[in-house]
Amino acid sequence: MIDASTEEVVGRIPSGDEQDVDRAVQAAARALEGWAATPVAERARWLERLKAGLAARAEEIATTISAEVGTPITVAKTVQAGLPVSVTGSYPAILREFPFEERIGNSLIVREPVGVVAAITPWNYPLHQAMGKVAPALAAGCTVVLKPSEVAPLSAFILAEVVHQAGLPPGVFNLVTGLGPPFGEMLVRHPRVDMISLTGSTAAGRRVAELAAASVKRVALELGGKSAAVILEDADFDKAVGVSVANAFLNAGQTCSAWTRMLVPRKRQEQVLEIAKRSAAKFKPGDPRSPETRLGPLASAQQRERVRKYIRAGIEQGAQLVTGGPDAPPGLSKGYYVQPTIFAGVKPEMTIAREEIFGPVLSVLPYEDDDDAVRIANDSMYGLAGGVWSGDPSRAERVARRLRTGQVDINGGRFNPLAPFGGFKQSGRGRELGKFGLEEFLEVKSLQF
Ligand code: NAD
């Protein structure tokens, strides 16, 4: 594995093959009956132990992910290490409340684990994305084979150690590693896998859904996004623009739910750009190990090249470059850094307004009125997230209800790890987190009396 800021090797992982996949899946299949029959209260206690194990290693998790992904250490501590602890820790309470059984007339409806789950995860929030699947799957009584991204797999090894130290029964959790499509597809095709839960690009999601269709496996997909922050004319512009820029640049823009399009009233565009430029200046690229850094490098050389290509496309297609650009930030010759970049006057048909860039690149699009803003926001194959800003919360809510996305934050509403997370349209299928995340891993059976 490569450190994103020094480009030095920081770890090596095994490149798995078909036999490794088979051994892991068979182990999960053998463990399934026992784990599924483990009383819910006991499963809740196991999850408490996993939460404690992750919390005890939070510092190491944060530094590991900060090195692999380039996440600034302050964000790595709160989000990369902190979020998996709160997500895992949410399930004991959810389990205690969850109605696993209900009566409908002469039927008893029981919810049972789906079975063996293949969890395939990306690199941007590697442990959070893993625990968003592993915690609810285990809570539901499923057994799991986790395949982390080859770009940032090291935290998954820490998780495996935590599982081992907690003493979870053998086969309940399994870890395999290998190279992207060829290795991942072995797992997806395996006949003993009952469900695939993938977080990744829309292209990978489509391919996995195709392969899973052959054996009608259940598929849950958390995919890409091109979310919009809709700033209405009566909003507090300083706050709305400042927070929206910070949202777009979080984790150097490598956030699936990032607001990468900022929709602003045409008449106020100049004022917006002035605030946006000022806000972007706070995101000076630098060493992710420093507590002052707000913008680290991208996770890989390949990702940096992809992002630079998009910036060049924005310039070529006539968008106005407000700040940033395709060249490496001054003084940073090592590391996968990209300048924080803002484009203005972006038209909805431009590539930078349509495709997921996954870097610190923000497109500002002008609109005429609320209806036009909603139309532009929804003019996307994606539908993951979004934000609405207005001085009138009920007006903001009306606009938020019209957005075709899985979540919308109103006037900077905080991320809620118990609320369902997932996408409309090509941003995915199904929901993670909280009780909705648990339901993903359950089958429904009805017994008639
Ligand atoms: P990716 O699609 O390249 O890879 C994701 C995972 O899928 C990796 O583990 C990879 O090895 C595996 N994979 C790729 N092709 C596969 C195939 N054909 N069969 C089986 N497995 C396969 O994505 P990435 O570059 O690691 O992550 C970035 C993408 O993830 C972005 O598009 C981002 O929006 C998306 N993402 C979505 C969410 C969400 O919750 N919606 C969260 C984070 C990231």
Coordinates of C-alpha atoms in Angstrom, one line a residue, residues 186-412:
M186 CA -15.0 -14.5 -7.9
L187 CA -16.8 -13.6 -4.7
V188 CA -19.9 -12.3 -6.5
R189 CA -20.2 -15.5 -8.5
H190 CA -19.7 -17.9 -5.7
P191 CA -22.8 -20.1 -5.4
R192 CA -22.8 -20.1 -1.6
V193 CA -23.0 -16.3 -1.3
D194 CA -26.6 -15.3 -0.7
M195 CA -26.2 -11.5 -0.8
I196 CA -23.8 -8.9 -2.1
S197 CA -23.5 -5.5 -0.5
L198 CA -21.3 -3.2 -2.6
T199 CA -20.2 0.3 -2.0
G200 CA -18.3 1.7 -5.0
S201 CA -18.6 3.3 -8.4
T202 CA -21.8 3.0 -10.5
A203 CA -19.9 1.1 -13.1
A204 CA -18.9 -1.6 -10.5
G205 CA -22.4 -1.7 -9.2
R206 CA -23.9 -2.3 -12.6
R207 CA -21.4 -5.1 -13.2
V208 CA -22.1 -6.8 -9.9
A209 CA -25.9 -6.6 -10.3
E210 CA -25.5 -8.2 -13.7
L211 CA -23.4 -11.1 -12.3
A212 CA -25.7 -11.5 -9.3
A213 CA -28.7 -11.8 -11.6
A214 CA -27.5 -15.1 -12.9
S215 CA -28.3 -16.8 -9.5
V216 CA -30.8 -14.2 -8.4
K217 CA -28.7 -13.1 -5.4
R218 CA -29.9 -10.2 -3.3
V219 CA -27.9 -7.0 -4.1
A220 CA -27.5 -3.8 -2.1
L221 CA -25.6 -1.0 -3.8
E222 CA -24.2 2.3 -2.5
L223 CA -22.9 4.0 -5.6
G224 CA -21.7 7.4 -6.9
G225 CA -23.2 10.8 -6.7
K226 CA -23.3 14.3 -8.1
S227 CA -25.2 16.0 -5.4
A228 CA -26.3 19.7 -5.4
A229 CA -26.3 22.3 -2.7
V230 CA -29.3 24.5 -3.6
I231 CA -28.8 28.0 -2.2
L232 CA -32.1 29.9 -2.3
E233 CA -32.0 33.7 -2.6
D234 CA -33.1 34.3 1.0
A235 CA -30.4 32.1 2.5
D236 CA -27.6 33.4 4.8
F237 CA -25.0 33.4 1.9
D238 CA -21.9 33.5 4.0
K239 CA -22.9 30.4 5.9
A240 CA -24.5 28.5 3.0
V241 CA -21.6 29.0 0.6
G242 CA -18.9 28.5 3.3
V243 CA -20.4 25.2 4.5
S244 CA -21.1 24.0 1.0
V245 CA -17.5 24.6 -0.1
A246 CA -16.3 22.7 3.0
N247 CA -18.7 19.9 2.2
A248 CA -17.4 19.6 -1.4
F249 CA -13.8 19.5 -0.2
L250 CA -14.2 17.1 2.7
N251 CA -11.7 14.3 2.3
A252 CA -10.3 16.1 -0.8
G253 CA -13.7 15.6 -2.5
Q254 CA -13.5 11.8 -2.2
T255 CA -17.0 11.6 -0.6
C256 CA -19.8 10.0 -2.4
S257 CA -22.4 12.3 -1.0
A258 CA -20.3 15.5 -1.5
W259 CA -22.2 18.5 -2.8
T260 CA -20.1 18.9 -6.0
R261 CA -22.7 21.2 -7.7
M262 CA -23.6 24.5 -6.1
L263 CA -26.8 26.0 -7.4
V264 CA -27.1 29.7 -6.9
P265 CA -29.5 32.5 -8.0
R266 CA -28.1 34.0 -11.3
K267 CA -28.3 37.5 -10.0
R268 CA -26.2 36.7 -6.9
Q269 CA -23.5 34.7 -8.7
E270 CA -20.7 37.3 -8.2
Q271 CA -21.4 37.6 -4.5
V272 CA -21.3 33.7 -4.2
L273 CA -18.0 33.5 -6.1
E274 CA -16.4 36.0 -3.8
I275 CA -17.4 34.0 -0.7
A276 CA -16.5 30.7 -2.3
K277 CA -13.1 31.8 -3.3
R278 CA -12.4 33.0 0.2
S279 CA -13.7 29.7 1.7
A280 CA -11.6 27.7 -0.8
A281 CA -8.4 29.5 0.4
K282 CA -8.8 27.9 3.8
F283 CA -8.3 24.5 2.0
K284 CA -4.6 24.9 1.3
P285 CA -3.2 21.4 0.4
G286 CA -0.8 20.1 2.9
D287 CA 0.6 17.2 5.0
P288 CA -2.4 15.2 6.3
R289 CA -0.4 14.4 9.5
S290 CA -0.6 18.1 10.5
P291 CA -3.6 19.0 12.6
E292 CA -3.9 22.3 10.7
T293 CA -4.3 20.7 7.3
R294 CA -7.9 20.7 5.9
L295 CA -7.0 19.3 2.4
G296 CA -4.8 16.3 2.0
P297 CA -3.8 14.5 -1.2
L298 CA -6.0 12.1 -3.2
A299 CA -5.7 8.4 -2.4
S300 CA -3.8 7.4 -5.5
A301 CA -1.8 8.5 -8.6
Q302 CA -4.6 7.2 -10.8
Q303 CA -7.2 9.2 -9.0
R304 CA -5.1 12.3 -9.2
E305 CA -4.8 11.9 -13.0
R306 CA -8.6 11.3 -13.3
V307 CA -9.3 14.5 -11.4
R308 CA -6.8 16.6 -13.4
K309 CA -8.4 15.3 -16.6
Y310 CA -11.8 16.6 -15.4
I311 CA -10.4 20.0 -14.5
R312 CA -8.9 20.3 -18.0
A313 CA -12.3 19.2 -19.5
G314 CA -14.0 22.0 -17.5
I315 CA -11.6 24.6 -18.9
E316 CA -11.9 23.2 -22.5
Q317 CA -15.7 23.2 -22.3
G318 CA -15.7 26.9 -21.4
A319 CA -16.4 26.9 -17.7
Q320 CA -14.9 29.9 -15.8
L321 CA -12.0 28.9 -13.5
V322 CA -12.5 30.8 -10.3
T323 CA -9.6 29.2 -8.4
G324 CA -7.3 26.2 -8.6
G325 CA -6.5 24.4 -11.8
P326 CA -5.0 21.2 -13.2
D327 CA -1.4 21.8 -12.1
A328 CA 0.1 20.4 -8.9
P329 CA -0.2 22.8 -6.0
P330 CA 3.0 24.9 -5.6
G331 CA 5.7 23.4 -3.3
L332 CA 4.2 19.9 -3.2
S333 CA 6.2 17.8 -5.6
K334 CA 5.5 14.5 -3.8
G335 CA 2.1 13.1 -3.0
Y336 CA -1.1 12.9 -5.0
Y337 CA -2.2 16.5 -4.4
V338 CA -4.6 18.5 -6.5
Q339 CA -5.5 22.2 -6.0
P340 CA -8.9 23.0 -4.6
T341 CA -10.7 24.1 -7.7
I342 CA -13.9 26.0 -8.3
F343 CA -15.6 26.6 -11.7
A344 CA -18.4 29.2 -12.3
G345 CA -20.9 29.6 -15.1
V346 CA -21.1 25.8 -15.4
K347 CA -23.8 24.6 -17.7
P348 CA -25.8 21.5 -16.8
E349 CA -24.6 19.7 -20.0
M350 CA -20.9 20.1 -19.2
T351 CA -18.9 17.0 -18.2
I352 CA -17.9 18.6 -14.9
A353 CA -21.6 19.0 -14.0
R354 CA -22.6 15.5 -15.0
E355 CA -19.9 13.1 -14.0
E356 CA -18.6 12.2 -10.6
I357 CA -15.1 13.6 -10.3
F358 CA -14.2 12.4 -6.7
G359 CA -11.7 15.2 -6.1
P360 CA -11.7 18.8 -4.7
V361 CA -13.6 20.3 -7.7
L362 CA -16.8 22.3 -7.2
S363 CA -19.1 23.5 -10.1
V364 CA -21.2 26.6 -9.5
L365 CA -24.4 26.6 -11.7
P366 CA -26.7 29.6 -11.9
Y367 CA -30.5 29.2 -11.8
E368 CA -33.5 31.5 -12.4
D369 CA -36.0 30.6 -9.8
D370 CA -36.9 27.8 -7.3
D371 CA -38.5 25.6 -10.0
D372 CA -35.4 26.0 -12.2
A373 CA -33.1 25.1 -9.3
V374 CA -35.1 21.9 -8.6
R375 CA -35.0 21.0 -12.3
I376 CA -31.2 21.4 -12.5
A377 CA -30.6 19.6 -9.2
N378 CA -32.7 16.6 -10.5
D379 CA -31.1 16.6 -13.9
S380 CA -28.6 13.9 -13.1
M381 CA -28.4 10.1 -13.4
Y382 CA -27.4 10.2 -9.7
G383 CA -29.6 10.8 -6.7
L384 CA -27.6 10.4 -3.5
A385 CA -27.6 13.5 -1.4
G386 CA -28.0 17.3 -1.4
G387 CA -28.5 20.4 0.6
V388 CA -31.0 23.2 0.7
W389 CA -30.4 26.6 2.2
S390 CA -33.1 29.2 2.9
G391 CA -33.9 31.9 5.5
D392 CA -37.4 30.2 5.6
P393 CA -37.1 26.6 6.8
S394 CA -40.5 25.6 5.4
R395 CA -39.5 26.9 2.0
A396 CA -36.3 24.9 2.2
E397 CA -38.2 21.8 3.2
R398 CA -40.6 22.2 0.2
V399 CA -37.6 22.3 -2.1
A400 CA -35.9 19.4 -0.2
R401 CA -39.0 17.2 -0.7
R402 CA -38.8 17.8 -4.5
L403 CA -35.2 16.6 -4.8
R404 CA -34.9 13.0 -6.1
T405 CA -32.2 12.0 -3.7
G406 CA -31.8 9.7 -0.7
Q407 CA -30.9 12.4 1.8
V408 CA -31.1 16.2 1.9
D409 CA -29.6 18.4 4.7
I410 CA -31.6 21.6 5.4
N411 CA -29.6 24.6 6.4
G412 CA -26.6 22.5 7.3

